[in-house]
PDB file of C-alpha atoms in Angstrom:
ATOM      1  CA  UNK I 113     104.906 132.129  86.286  1.00  0.00           C
ATOM      2  CA  UNK I 114     107.433 134.597  85.836  1.00  0.00           C
ATOM      3  CA  UNK I 115     107.589 134.791  89.773  1.00  0.00           C
ATOM      4  CA  UNK I 116     107.810 131.266  90.375  1.00  0.00           C
ATOM      5  CA  UNK I 117     110.759 131.163  88.081  1.00  0.00           C
ATOM      6  CA  UNK I 118     112.498 134.247  89.873  1.00  0.00           C
ATOM      7  CA  UNK I 119     112.005 132.471  93.201  1.00  0.00           C
ATOM      8  CA  UNK I 120     113.869 129.340  91.761  1.00  0.00           C
ATOM      9  CA  UNK I 121     111.265 126.792  90.420  1.00  0.00           C
ATOM     10  CA  UNK I 122     112.778 124.981  87.088  1.00  0.00           C
ATOM     11  CA  UNK I 123     111.179 125.104  84.055  1.00  0.00           C
ATOM     12  CA  UNK I 124     110.094 121.414  84.603  1.00  0.00           C
ATOM     13  CA  UNK I 125     108.378 122.248  87.991  1.00  0.00           C
ATOM     14  CA  UNK I 126     106.443 124.966  86.013  1.00  0.00           C
ATOM     15  CA  UNK I 127     105.228 123.085  83.619  1.00  0.00           C
ATOM     16  CA  UNK I 128     104.210 120.676  86.754  1.00  0.00           C
ATOM     17  CA  UNK I 129     102.558 123.499  88.310  1.00  0.00           C
ATOM     18  CA  UNK I 130     101.025 124.532  85.146  1.00  0.00           C
ATOM     19  CA  UNK I 131      99.385 120.675  84.850  1.00  0.00           C
ATOM     20  CA  UNK I 132      97.912 120.862  88.432  1.00  0.00           C
ATOM     21  CA  UNK I 133      96.482 124.505  87.064  1.00  0.00           C
ATOM     22  CA  UNK I 134      95.010 122.586  84.327  1.00  0.00           C
ATOM     23  CA  UNK I 135      93.090 119.832  85.909  1.00  0.00           C
ATOM     24  CA  UNK I 136      91.993 122.214  88.782  1.00  0.00           C
ATOM     25  CA  UNK I 137      90.052 124.302  86.073  1.00  0.00           C
ATOM     26  CA  UNK I 138      88.694 121.162  84.453  1.00  0.00           C
ATOM     27  CA  UNK I 139      87.337 120.164  88.232  1.00  0.00           C
ATOM     28  CA  UNK I 140      85.801 123.501  87.978  1.00  0.00           C
ATOM     29  CA  UNK I 141      84.285 123.180  84.655  1.00  0.00           C
ATOM     30  CA  UNK I 142      86.314 125.932  82.989  1.00  0.00           C
ATOM     31  CA  UNK I 143      89.129 125.291  79.895  1.00  0.00           C
ATOM     32  CA  UNK I 144      92.791 126.275  80.135  1.00  0.00           C
ATOM     33  CA  UNK I 145      94.712 125.636  77.350  1.00  0.00           C
ATOM     34  CA  UNK I 146      98.121 125.157  78.040  1.00  0.00           C
ATOM     35  CA  UNK I 147      99.505 125.292  74.475  1.00  0.00           C
ATOM     36  CA  UNK I 148      97.902 128.964  74.260  1.00  0.00           C
ATOM     37  CA  UNK I 149     100.600 130.986  72.339  1.00  0.00           C
ATOM     38  CA  UNK I 150     100.644 133.433  75.537  1.00  0.00           C
ATOM     39  CA  UNK I 151     102.172 130.665  77.974  1.00  0.00           C
ATOM     40  CA  UNK I 152     104.131 129.283  75.398  1.00  0.00           C
ATOM     41  CA  UNK I 153     106.130 132.469  75.343  1.00  0.00           C
ATOM     42  CA  UNK I 154     106.383 132.967  78.732  1.00  0.00           C
ATOM     43  CA  UNK I 155     107.978 129.580  79.247  1.00  0.00           C
ATOM     44  CA  UNK I 156     110.267 130.224  76.094  1.00  0.00           C
ATOM     45  CA  UNK I 157     111.371 133.523  78.057  1.00  0.00           C
ATOM     46  CA  UNK I 158     112.000 131.584  81.131  1.00  0.00           C
ATOM     47  CA  UNK I 159     113.983 128.883  79.007  1.00  0.00           C
ATOM     48  CA  UNK I 160     116.127 131.480  77.623  1.00  0.00           C
ATOM     49  CA  UNK I 161     116.825 133.163  80.717  1.00  0.00           C
ATOM     50  CA  UNK I 162     117.094 130.213  83.393  1.00  0.00           C
ATOM     51  CA  UNK I 163     118.008 127.659  80.690  1.00  0.00           C
ATOM     52  CA  UNK I 164     116.386 123.894  80.969  1.00  0.00           C
ATOM     53  CA  UNK I 165     118.951 121.927  82.091  1.00  0.00           C
ATOM     54  CA  UNK I 166     117.730 120.411  85.279  1.00  0.00           C
ATOM     55  CA  UNK I 167     119.433 121.458  88.703  1.00  0.00           C
ATOM     56  CA  UNK I 168     121.928 119.108  90.298  1.00  0.00           C
ATOM     57  CA  UNK I 169     120.768 116.486  92.305  1.00  0.00           C
ATOM     58  CA  UNK I 170     122.279 115.512  95.767  1.00  0.00           C
ATOM     59  CA  UNK I 171     124.685 112.637  95.844  1.00  0.00           C
ATOM     60  CA  UNK I 172     123.354 109.302  96.626  1.00  0.00           C
ATOM     61  CA  UNK I 173     123.910 108.051 100.000  1.00  0.00           C
ATOM     62  CA  UNK I 174     126.091 105.309  99.372  1.00  0.00           C
ATOM     63  CA  UNK I 175     127.553 103.017 101.878  1.00  0.00           C
ATOM     64  CA  UNK I 176     130.716 104.935 102.799  1.00  0.00           C
ATOM     65  CA  UNK I 177     128.560 108.116 103.172  1.00  0.00           C
ATOM     66  CA  UNK I 178     126.162 106.400 105.407  1.00  0.00           C
ATOM     67  CA  UNK I 179     128.867 105.292 107.469  1.00  0.00           C
ATOM     68  CA  UNK I 180     130.152 108.475 107.930  1.00  0.00           C
ATOM     69  CA  UNK I 181     126.825 110.082 108.786  1.00  0.00           C
ATOM     70  CA  UNK I 182     126.845 106.786 111.365  1.00  0.00           C
ATOM     71  CA  UNK I 183     130.092 107.761 112.604  1.00  0.00           C
ATOM     72  CA  UNK I 184     128.741 111.681 113.287  1.00  0.00           C
ATOM     73  CA  UNK I 185     125.684 110.436 115.786  1.00  0.00           C
ATOM     74  CA  UNK I 186     126.143 110.396 119.279  1.00  0.00           C
ATOM     75  CA  UNK I 187     127.236 106.751 120.455  1.00  0.00           C
ATOM     76  CA  UNK I 188     125.095 103.762 120.059  1.00  0.00           C
ATOM     77  CA  UNK I 189     125.045 103.187 123.971  1.00  0.00           C
ATOM     78  CA  UNK I 190     123.032 106.648 124.326  1.00  0.00           C
ATOM     79  CA  UNK I 191     119.148 106.722 123.402  1.00  0.00           C
ATOM     80  CA  UNK I 192     119.685 109.309 120.935  1.00  0.00           C
ATOM     81  CA  UNK I 193     122.522 107.772 118.895  1.00  0.00           C
ATOM     82  CA  UNK I 194     120.593 103.934 118.948  1.00  0.00           C
ATOM     83  CA  UNK I 195     117.455 105.998 117.479  1.00  0.00           C
ATOM     84  CA  UNK I 196     119.401 107.847 114.879  1.00  0.00           C
ATOM     85  CA  UNK I 197     121.624 104.664 113.977  1.00  0.00           C
ATOM     86  CA  UNK I 198     118.117 102.674 113.904  1.00  0.00           C
ATOM     87  CA  UNK I 199     116.273 105.280 111.521  1.00  0.00           C
ATOM     88  CA  UNK I 200     118.970 105.334 109.225  1.00  0.00           C
ATOM     89  CA  UNK I 201     119.684 101.933 108.736  1.00  0.00           C
ATOM     90  CA  UNK I 202     116.357 101.124 108.223  1.00  0.00           C
ATOM     91  CA  UNK I 203     115.348 103.972 106.088  1.00  0.00           C
ATOM     92  CA  UNK I 204     118.637 102.750 103.729  1.00  0.00           C
ATOM     93  CA  UNK I 205     117.846  99.009 103.164  1.00  0.00           C
ATOM     94  CA  UNK I 206     114.691  99.501 101.775  1.00  0.00           C
ATOM     95  CA  UNK I 207     115.462 102.573 100.060  1.00  0.00           C
ATOM     96  CA  UNK I 208     112.684 104.471 101.515  1.00  0.00           C
ATOM     97  CA  UNK I 209     111.950 108.036 101.232  1.00  0.00           C
ATOM     98  CA  UNK I 210     111.656 110.529 104.293  1.00  0.00           C
ATOM     99  CA  UNK I 211     107.845 110.242 104.377  1.00  0.00           C
ATOM    100  CA  UNK I 212     107.674 106.487 103.955  1.00  0.00           C
ATOM    101  CA  UNK I 213     110.235 106.196 106.831  1.00  0.00           C
ATOM    102  CA  UNK I 214     108.292 108.344 109.288  1.00  0.00           C
ATOM    103  CA  UNK I 215     105.273 106.624 108.420  1.00  0.00           C
ATOM    104  CA  UNK I 216     106.732 103.267 109.810  1.00  0.00           C
ATOM    105  CA  UNK I 217     105.579 101.664 112.564  1.00  0.00           C
ATOM    106  CA  UNK I 218     106.987  98.722 114.733  1.00  0.00           C
ATOM    107  CA  UNK I 219     104.234  96.357 113.527  1.00  0.00           C
ATOM    108  CA  UNK I 220     105.645  97.177 110.142  1.00  0.00           C
ATOM    109  CA  UNK I 221     109.084  95.305 110.663  1.00  0.00           C
ATOM    110  CA  UNK I 222     109.618  91.821 111.403  1.00  0.00           C
ATOM    111  CA  UNK I 223     112.675  89.798 111.922  1.00  0.00           C
ATOM    112  CA  UNK I 224     113.691  86.638 110.359  1.00  0.00           C
ATOM    113  CA  UNK I 225     116.191  84.422 112.346  1.00  0.00           C
ATOM    114  CA  UNK I 226     119.259  83.933 110.494  1.00  0.00           C
ATOM    115  CA  UNK I 227     118.685  86.060 107.546  1.00  0.00           C
ATOM    116  CA  UNK I 228     117.447  90.054 108.401  1.00  0.00           C
ATOM    117  CA  UNK I 229     114.057  91.603 108.842  1.00  0.00           C
ATOM    118  CA  UNK I 230     111.108  92.377 106.415  1.00  0.00           C
ATOM    119  CA  UNK I 231     110.025  96.023 106.196  1.00  0.00           C
ATOM    120  CA  UNK I 232     106.188  96.519 105.369  1.00  0.00           C
ATOM    121  CA  UNK I 233     105.605 100.061 103.201  1.00  0.00           C
ATOM    122  CA  UNK I 234     102.132 100.710 103.310  1.00  0.00           C
ATOM    123  CA  UNK I 235     101.973 103.579 101.073  1.00  0.00           C
ATOM    124  CA  UNK I 236     104.821 105.227  98.911  1.00  0.00           C
ATOM    125  CA  UNK I 237     104.969 107.404  96.159  1.00  0.00           C
ATOM    126  CA  UNK I 238     104.908 104.657  93.591  1.00  0.00           C
ATOM    127  CA  UNK I 239     102.020 103.029  95.383  1.00  0.00           C
ATOM    128  CA  UNK I 240      99.237 105.887  96.211  1.00  0.00           C
ATOM    129  CA  UNK I 241      96.716 103.430  96.527  1.00  0.00           C
ATOM    130  CA  UNK I 242      98.298 101.951  99.656  1.00  0.00           C
ATOM    131  CA  UNK I 243      98.675  98.195  98.609  1.00  0.00           C
ATOM    132  CA  UNK I 244     101.736  97.748 100.401  1.00  0.00           C
ATOM    133  CA  UNK I 245     105.034  96.121  99.732  1.00  0.00           C
ATOM    134  CA  UNK I 246     107.426  94.061 102.016  1.00  0.00           C
ATOM    135  CA  UNK I 247     110.919  94.675 101.171  1.00  0.00           C
ATOM    136  CA  UNK I 248     113.515  92.170 102.777  1.00  0.00           C
ATOM    137  CA  UNK I 249     116.786  93.823 104.103  1.00  0.00           C
ATOM    138  CA  UNK I 250     119.559  91.279 104.969  1.00  0.00           C
ATOM    139  CA  UNK I 251     121.492  91.800 108.331  1.00  0.00           C
ATOM    140  CA  UNK I 252     125.139  92.261 108.529  1.00  0.00           C
ATOM    141  CA  UNK I 253     126.320  90.702 111.754  1.00  0.00           C
ATOM    142  CA  UNK I 254     129.800  90.671 110.582  1.00  0.00           C
ATOM    143  CA  UNK I 255     130.086  94.410 110.647  1.00  0.00           C
ATOM    144  CA  UNK I 256     127.633  95.194 113.859  1.00  0.00           C
ATOM    145  CA  UNK I 257     128.221  99.200 113.425  1.00  0.00           C
ATOM    146  CA  UNK I 258     126.876  98.840 109.912  1.00  0.00           C
ATOM    147  CA  UNK I 259     123.925  96.249 110.626  1.00  0.00           C
ATOM    148  CA  UNK I 260     120.253  97.108 110.638  1.00  0.00           C
ATOM    149  CA  UNK I 261     119.246  94.493 112.660  1.00  0.00           C
ATOM    150  CA  UNK I 262     122.044  95.100 115.241  1.00  0.00           C
ATOM    151  CA  UNK I 263     120.763  98.668 115.339  1.00  0.00           C
ATOM    152  CA  UNK I 264     117.123  98.447 115.750  1.00  0.00           C
ATOM    153  CA  UNK I 265     117.420  95.881 118.559  1.00  0.00           C
ATOM    154  CA  UNK I 266     119.490  98.227 120.032  1.00  0.00           C
ATOM    155  CA  UNK I 267     116.763 100.883 119.840  1.00  0.00           C
ATOM    156  CA  UNK I 268     114.299  98.602 120.851  1.00  0.00           C
ATOM    157  CA  UNK I 269     116.085  98.035 124.148  1.00  0.00           C
ATOM    158  CA  UNK I 270     116.110 101.386 124.883  1.00  0.00           C
ATOM    159  CA  UNK I 271     112.468 101.852 123.977  1.00  0.00           C
ATOM    160  CA  UNK I 272     111.638  98.700 126.774  1.00  0.00           C
ATOM    161  CA  UNK I 273     112.372 101.663 129.293  1.00  0.00           C
ATOM    162  CA  UNK I 274     108.760 102.440 130.292  1.00  0.00           C
ATOM    163  CA  UNK I 275     107.443 105.747 129.222  1.00  0.00           C
ATOM    164  CA  UNK I 276     104.745 107.905 130.485  1.00  0.00           C
ATOM    165  CA  UNK I 277     102.249 106.102 128.731  1.00  0.00           C
ATOM    166  CA  UNK I 278     103.431 102.891 129.389  1.00  0.00           C
ATOM    167  CA  UNK I 279     104.082 103.395 133.058  1.00  0.00           C
ATOM    168  CA  UNK I 280     100.475 104.971 133.215  1.00  0.00           C
ATOM    169  CA  UNK I 281      99.001 101.781 131.570  1.00  0.00           C
ATOM    170  CA  UNK I 282     100.711  99.248 134.005  1.00  0.00           C
ATOM    171  CA  UNK I 283      99.331 101.488 136.662  1.00  0.00           C
ATOM    172  CA  UNK I 284      95.839 101.034 135.420  1.00  0.00           C
ATOM    173  CA  UNK I 285      94.867 104.134 133.692  1.00  0.00           C
ATOM    174  CA  UNK I 286      92.148 103.843 131.084  1.00  0.00           C
ATOM    175  CA  UNK I 287      92.998 104.688 127.308  1.00  0.00           C
ATOM    176  CA  UNK I 288      90.835 107.956 127.268  1.00  0.00           C
ATOM    177  CA  UNK I 289      93.033 109.432 130.289  1.00  0.00           C
ATOM    178  CA  UNK I 290      96.319 108.333 128.815  1.00  0.00           C
ATOM    179  CA  UNK I 291      95.097 109.930 125.401  1.00  0.00           C
ATOM    180  CA  UNK I 292      93.771 113.124 127.355  1.00  0.00           C
ATOM    181  CA  UNK I 293      97.210 113.402 129.257  1.00  0.00           C
ATOM    182  CA  UNK I 294      99.609 112.747 126.049  1.00  0.00           C
ATOM    183  CA  UNK I 295      97.310 114.417 123.214  1.00  0.00           C
ATOM    184  CA  UNK I 296      97.185 111.631 120.931  1.00  0.00           C
ATOM    185  CA  UNK I 297      94.253 111.716 118.599  1.00  0.00           C
ATOM    186  CA  UNK I 298      94.386 108.201 117.123  1.00  0.00           C
ATOM    187  CA  UNK I 299      93.449 105.718 119.467  1.00  0.00           C
ATOM    188  CA  UNK I 300      95.972 103.271 117.109  1.00  0.00           C
ATOM    189  CA  UNK I 301      98.499 105.345 118.131  1.00  0.00           C
ATOM    190  CA  UNK I 302      98.036 105.489 121.697  1.00  0.00           C
ATOM    191  CA  UNK I 303      97.930 101.902 121.642  1.00  0.00           C
ATOM    192  CA  UNK I 304     101.071 101.628 120.128  1.00  0.00           C
ATOM    193  CA  UNK I 305     102.375 103.291 122.910  1.00  0.00           C
ATOM    194  CA  UNK I 306     101.541 100.244 125.218  1.00  0.00           C
ATOM    195  CA  UNK I 307     103.624  97.575 125.781  1.00  0.00           C
ATOM    196  CA  UNK I 308     102.114  93.937 124.102  1.00  0.00           C
ATOM    197  CA  UNK I 309     101.600  92.728 128.228  1.00  0.00           C
ATOM    198  CA  UNK I 310      98.971  95.537 128.167  1.00  0.00           C
ATOM    199  CA  UNK I 311      96.825  93.431 126.180  1.00  0.00           C
ATOM    200  CA  UNK I 312      96.072  90.779 128.602  1.00  0.00           C
ATOM    201  CA  UNK I 313      94.877  93.767 131.534  1.00  0.00           C
ATOM    202  CA  UNK I 314      91.273  93.337 131.464  1.00  0.00           C
ATOM    203  CA  UNK I 315      90.887  91.666 128.703  1.00  0.00           C
ATOM    204  CA  UNK I 316      86.936  90.851 128.002  1.00  0.00           C
ATOM    205  CA  UNK I 317      87.850  87.307 126.855  1.00  0.00           C
ATOM    206  CA  UNK I 318      88.873  86.779 130.669  1.00  0.00           C
ATOM    207  CA  UNK I 319      85.538  88.046 131.964  1.00  0.00           C
ATOM    208  CA  UNK I 320      83.641  86.068 129.489  1.00  0.00           C
ATOM    209  CA  UNK I 321      85.438  82.894 130.583  1.00  0.00           C
ATOM    210  CA  UNK I 322      85.467  83.578 134.903  1.00  0.00           C
ATOM    211  CA  UNK I 323      81.670  84.412 134.484  1.00  0.00           C
ATOM    212  CA  UNK I 324      81.344  80.570 132.404  1.00  0.00           C
ATOM    213  CA  UNK I 325      82.990  78.700 134.800  1.00  0.00           C
ATOM    214  CA  UNK I 326      81.108  80.620 137.658  1.00  0.00           C
ATOM    215  CA  UNK I 327      77.841  79.623 135.626  1.00  0.00           C
ATOM    216  CA  UNK I 328      79.000  75.899 135.192  1.00  0.00           C
ATOM    217  CA  UNK I 329      79.912  75.744 139.025  1.00  0.00           C
TER     218      UNK I 329
END
Protein backbone atom coordinates (compact mmCIF):
# COMPACT_ATOMS: atom_id res chain seq x y z
CA UNK A 1 0.00 0.00 0.00
CA UNK A 2 2.81 2.37 0.81
CA UNK A 3 4.28 1.90 -2.68
CA UNK A 4 0.89 2.58 -4.28
CA UNK A 5 0.48 5.68 -2.13
CA UNK A 6 3.95 6.87 -3.15
CA UNK A 7 2.91 6.32 -6.78
CA UNK A 8 0.12 8.86 -6.30
CA UNK A 9 -2.93 6.82 -5.29
CA UNK A 10 -5.28 8.65 -2.95
CA UNK A 11 -6.47 7.23 0.33
CA UNK A 12 -9.90 6.59 -1.19
CA UNK A 13 -8.33 4.65 -4.08
CA UNK A 14 -6.28 2.59 -1.64
CA UNK A 15 -9.46 1.63 0.20
CA UNK A 16 -11.03 0.53 -3.11
CA UNK A 17 -7.96 -1.60 -3.83
CA UNK A 18 -8.18 -3.17 -0.39
CA UNK A 19 -11.85 -4.00 -0.91
CA UNK A 20 -10.98 -5.71 -4.19
CA UNK A 21 -8.19 -7.68 -2.50
CA UNK A 22 -10.60 -8.73 0.24
CA UNK A 23 -13.14 -9.90 -2.37
CA UNK A 24 -10.44 -11.96 -4.10
CA UNK A 25 -9.52 -13.56 -0.76
CA UNK A 26 -13.14 -14.48 -0.12
CA UNK A 27 -13.45 -16.11 -3.52
CA UNK A 28 -10.35 -18.14 -2.70
CA UNK A 29 -11.81 -19.18 0.65
CA UNK A 30 -9.38 -17.05 2.62
CA UNK A 31 -10.04 -14.44 5.28
CA UNK A 32 -8.77 -10.87 5.21
CA UNK A 33 -9.79 -8.50 7.99
CA UNK A 34 -9.61 -4.91 6.77
CA UNK A 35 -10.01 -3.79 10.38
CA UNK A 36 -6.72 -5.42 11.31
CA UNK A 37 -4.75 -2.88 13.44
CA UNK A 38 -1.70 -3.25 11.18
CA UNK A 39 -3.68 -2.15 8.13
CA UNK A 40 -5.23 0.66 10.11
CA UNK A 41 -1.79 1.93 11.11
CA UNK A 42 -0.60 1.92 7.50
CA UNK A 43 -3.69 3.80 6.31
CA UNK A 44 -3.33 6.29 9.12
CA UNK A 45 0.29 6.87 8.10
CA UNK A 46 -0.73 7.43 4.49
CA UNK A 47 -3.43 9.87 5.61
CA UNK A 48 -0.95 11.84 7.72
CA UNK A 49 1.62 11.95 4.93
CA UNK A 50 -0.57 12.61 1.90
CA UNK A 51 -3.68 14.05 3.49
CA UNK A 52 -7.25 12.98 2.88
CA UNK A 53 -8.44 15.75 0.58
CA UNK A 54 -9.44 14.24 -2.80
CA UNK A 55 -7.57 15.34 -5.88
CA UNK A 56 -8.97 18.17 -7.95
CA UNK A 57 -11.34 16.95 -10.59
CA UNK A 58 -11.12 18.10 -14.18
CA UNK A 59 -13.47 20.92 -15.07
CA UNK A 60 -16.74 19.86 -16.65
CA UNK A 61 -17.03 20.33 -20.41
CA UNK A 62 -19.58 23.15 -20.39
CA UNK A 63 -21.06 24.35 -23.73
CA UNK A 64 -18.50 27.14 -24.09
CA UNK A 65 -15.63 24.72 -23.49
CA UNK A 66 -17.11 22.33 -26.04
CA UNK A 67 -17.38 25.15 -28.58
CA UNK A 68 -13.68 25.86 -28.12
CA UNK A 69 -12.87 22.17 -28.62
CA UNK A 70 -14.93 22.11 -31.80
CA UNK A 71 -13.25 25.27 -33.08
CA UNK A 72 -9.83 23.69 -32.51
CA UNK A 73 -10.61 20.71 -34.75
CA UNK A 74 -10.08 20.60 -38.54
CA UNK A 75 -12.82 22.07 -40.70
CA UNK A 76 -16.23 20.43 -40.86
CA UNK A 77 -15.71 19.98 -44.60
CA UNK A 78 -12.91 17.46 -43.96
CA UNK A 79 -13.30 13.81 -43.04
CA UNK A 80 -11.35 14.20 -39.79
CA UNK A 81 -13.15 17.38 -38.80
CA UNK A 82 -16.58 15.92 -39.50
CA UNK A 83 -15.77 12.79 -37.51
CA UNK A 84 -14.40 14.71 -34.52
CA UNK A 85 -17.41 17.04 -34.41
CA UNK A 86 -19.82 14.13 -34.53
CA UNK A 87 -18.00 12.28 -31.76
CA UNK A 88 -17.76 15.31 -29.49
CA UNK A 89 -21.40 16.32 -29.89
CA UNK A 90 -22.81 12.80 -29.75
CA UNK A 91 -20.84 12.22 -26.56
CA UNK A 92 -21.84 15.57 -25.01
CA UNK A 93 -25.63 15.37 -25.37
CA UNK A 94 -26.21 12.05 -23.57
CA UNK A 95 -23.28 12.71 -21.18
CA UNK A 96 -21.50 9.56 -22.36
CA UNK A 97 -18.36 8.24 -20.71
CA UNK A 98 -15.45 7.47 -23.01
CA UNK A 99 -16.10 3.72 -23.00
CA UNK A 100 -19.81 4.27 -23.70
CA UNK A 101 -19.03 6.50 -26.68
CA UNK A 102 -16.50 4.03 -28.06
CA UNK A 103 -19.04 1.20 -27.80
CA UNK A 104 -21.72 2.98 -29.85
CA UNK A 105 -22.78 1.58 -33.21
CA UNK A 106 -24.69 3.46 -35.89
CA UNK A 107 -27.64 1.22 -35.18
CA UNK A 108 -27.77 2.66 -31.64
CA UNK A 109 -28.63 6.13 -32.99
CA UNK A 110 -32.04 7.03 -34.41
CA UNK A 111 -33.10 10.35 -35.93
CA UNK A 112 -36.47 11.86 -35.00
CA UNK A 113 -37.71 14.36 -37.55
CA UNK A 114 -38.24 17.80 -36.05
CA UNK A 115 -36.69 16.89 -32.70
CA UNK A 116 -33.18 15.46 -32.83
CA UNK A 117 -31.96 11.98 -32.17
CA UNK A 118 -32.02 9.19 -29.61
CA UNK A 119 -28.96 7.30 -28.45
CA UNK A 120 -29.21 3.76 -27.09
CA UNK A 121 -26.60 3.23 -24.40
CA UNK A 122 -26.41 -0.56 -24.25
CA UNK A 123 -24.16 -0.80 -21.19
CA UNK A 124 -22.83 1.74 -18.74
CA UNK A 125 -21.13 2.02 -15.38
CA UNK A 126 -24.54 2.36 -13.75
CA UNK A 127 -26.03 -0.42 -15.90
CA UNK A 128 -23.60 -3.37 -15.55
CA UNK A 129 -26.28 -5.87 -16.62
CA UNK A 130 -26.74 -4.13 -19.96
CA UNK A 131 -30.46 -3.46 -19.68
CA UNK A 132 -29.84 -0.50 -21.99
CA UNK A 133 -31.28 2.99 -21.88
CA UNK A 134 -32.32 5.43 -24.60
CA UNK A 135 -31.34 9.07 -24.22
CA UNK A 136 -32.91 11.87 -26.28
CA UNK A 137 -30.79 14.76 -27.58
CA UNK A 138 -32.42 17.82 -29.13
CA UNK A 139 -31.11 19.22 -32.38
CA UNK A 140 -29.90 22.83 -32.46
CA UNK A 141 -30.56 24.00 -36.03
CA UNK A 142 -30.22 27.69 -35.17
CA UNK A 143 -26.53 27.00 -34.44
CA UNK A 144 -25.45 24.41 -37.04
CA UNK A 145 -21.86 24.34 -35.78
CA UNK A 146 -23.18 23.27 -32.37
CA UNK A 147 -25.88 20.85 -33.52
CA UNK A 148 -25.50 17.12 -32.92
CA UNK A 149 -27.83 16.18 -35.76
CA UNK A 150 -26.04 18.41 -38.28
CA UNK A 151 -22.65 17.08 -37.17
CA UNK A 152 -23.71 13.44 -37.36
CA UNK A 153 -25.36 13.82 -40.76
CA UNK A 154 -22.20 15.49 -42.08
CA UNK A 155 -20.06 12.62 -40.83
CA UNK A 156 -22.41 10.05 -42.30
CA UNK A 157 -22.09 11.88 -45.61
CA UNK A 158 -18.34 11.24 -45.56
CA UNK A 159 -18.83 7.63 -44.50
CA UNK A 160 -20.89 7.01 -47.65
CA UNK A 161 -17.61 7.18 -49.63
CA UNK A 162 -17.27 3.40 -50.05
CA UNK A 163 -14.31 2.00 -48.08
CA UNK A 164 -12.50 -1.24 -48.84
CA UNK A 165 -15.09 -3.38 -47.08
CA UNK A 166 -18.05 -1.80 -48.84
CA UNK A 167 -16.32 -1.70 -52.21
CA UNK A 168 -15.33 -5.35 -51.91
CA UNK A 169 -18.85 -6.26 -50.89
CA UNK A 170 -20.28 -4.47 -53.91
CA UNK A 171 -17.86 -6.41 -56.07
CA UNK A 172 -19.35 -9.65 -54.73
CA UNK A 173 -16.72 -10.65 -52.18
CA UNK A 174 -17.91 -13.11 -49.53
CA UNK A 175 -18.05 -12.30 -45.83
CA UNK A 176 -15.24 -14.75 -45.00
CA UNK A 177 -12.97 -13.11 -47.58
CA UNK A 178 -13.77 -9.65 -46.24
CA UNK A 179 -13.06 -10.66 -42.65
CA UNK A 180 -9.75 -12.24 -43.62
CA UNK A 181 -8.66 -9.05 -45.40
CA UNK A 182 -9.88 -6.55 -42.78
CA UNK A 183 -8.91 -8.81 -39.85
CA UNK A 184 -12.34 -8.52 -38.24
CA UNK A 185 -12.98 -11.22 -35.66
CA UNK A 186 -16.66 -10.48 -35.18
CA UNK A 187 -19.13 -11.11 -37.99
CA UNK A 188 -21.40 -8.47 -36.44
CA UNK A 189 -18.70 -5.82 -36.79
CA UNK A 190 -17.87 -6.89 -40.34
CA UNK A 191 -21.51 -6.83 -41.37
CA UNK A 192 -21.85 -3.39 -39.82
CA UNK A 193 -19.25 -2.09 -42.26
CA UNK A 194 -21.42 -3.08 -45.22
CA UNK A 195 -24.09 -0.84 -46.61
CA UNK A 196 -27.74 -1.77 -46.05
CA UNK A 197 -28.12 -2.35 -49.80
CA UNK A 198 -25.78 -5.32 -49.44
CA UNK A 199 -28.52 -7.08 -47.52
CA UNK A 200 -30.29 -7.56 -50.85
CA UNK A 201 -27.35 -9.20 -52.57
CA UNK A 202 -27.49 -13.02 -52.59
CA UNK A 203 -30.44 -12.87 -50.23
CA UNK A 204 -31.75 -16.35 -49.41
CA UNK A 205 -35.41 -15.29 -49.69
CA UNK A 206 -34.86 -14.35 -53.34
CA UNK A 207 -33.75 -17.89 -54.06
CA UNK A 208 -36.69 -19.35 -52.17
CA UNK A 209 -39.28 -17.29 -54.02
CA UNK A 210 -37.62 -17.81 -57.41
CA UNK A 211 -37.62 -21.54 -56.80
CA UNK A 212 -41.28 -21.41 -55.75
CA UNK A 213 -42.21 -19.62 -58.99
CA UNK A 214 -40.43 -22.27 -61.05
CA UNK A 215 -42.25 -25.03 -59.20
CA UNK A 216 -45.61 -23.40 -59.85
CA UNK A 217 -44.96 -23.00 -63.61
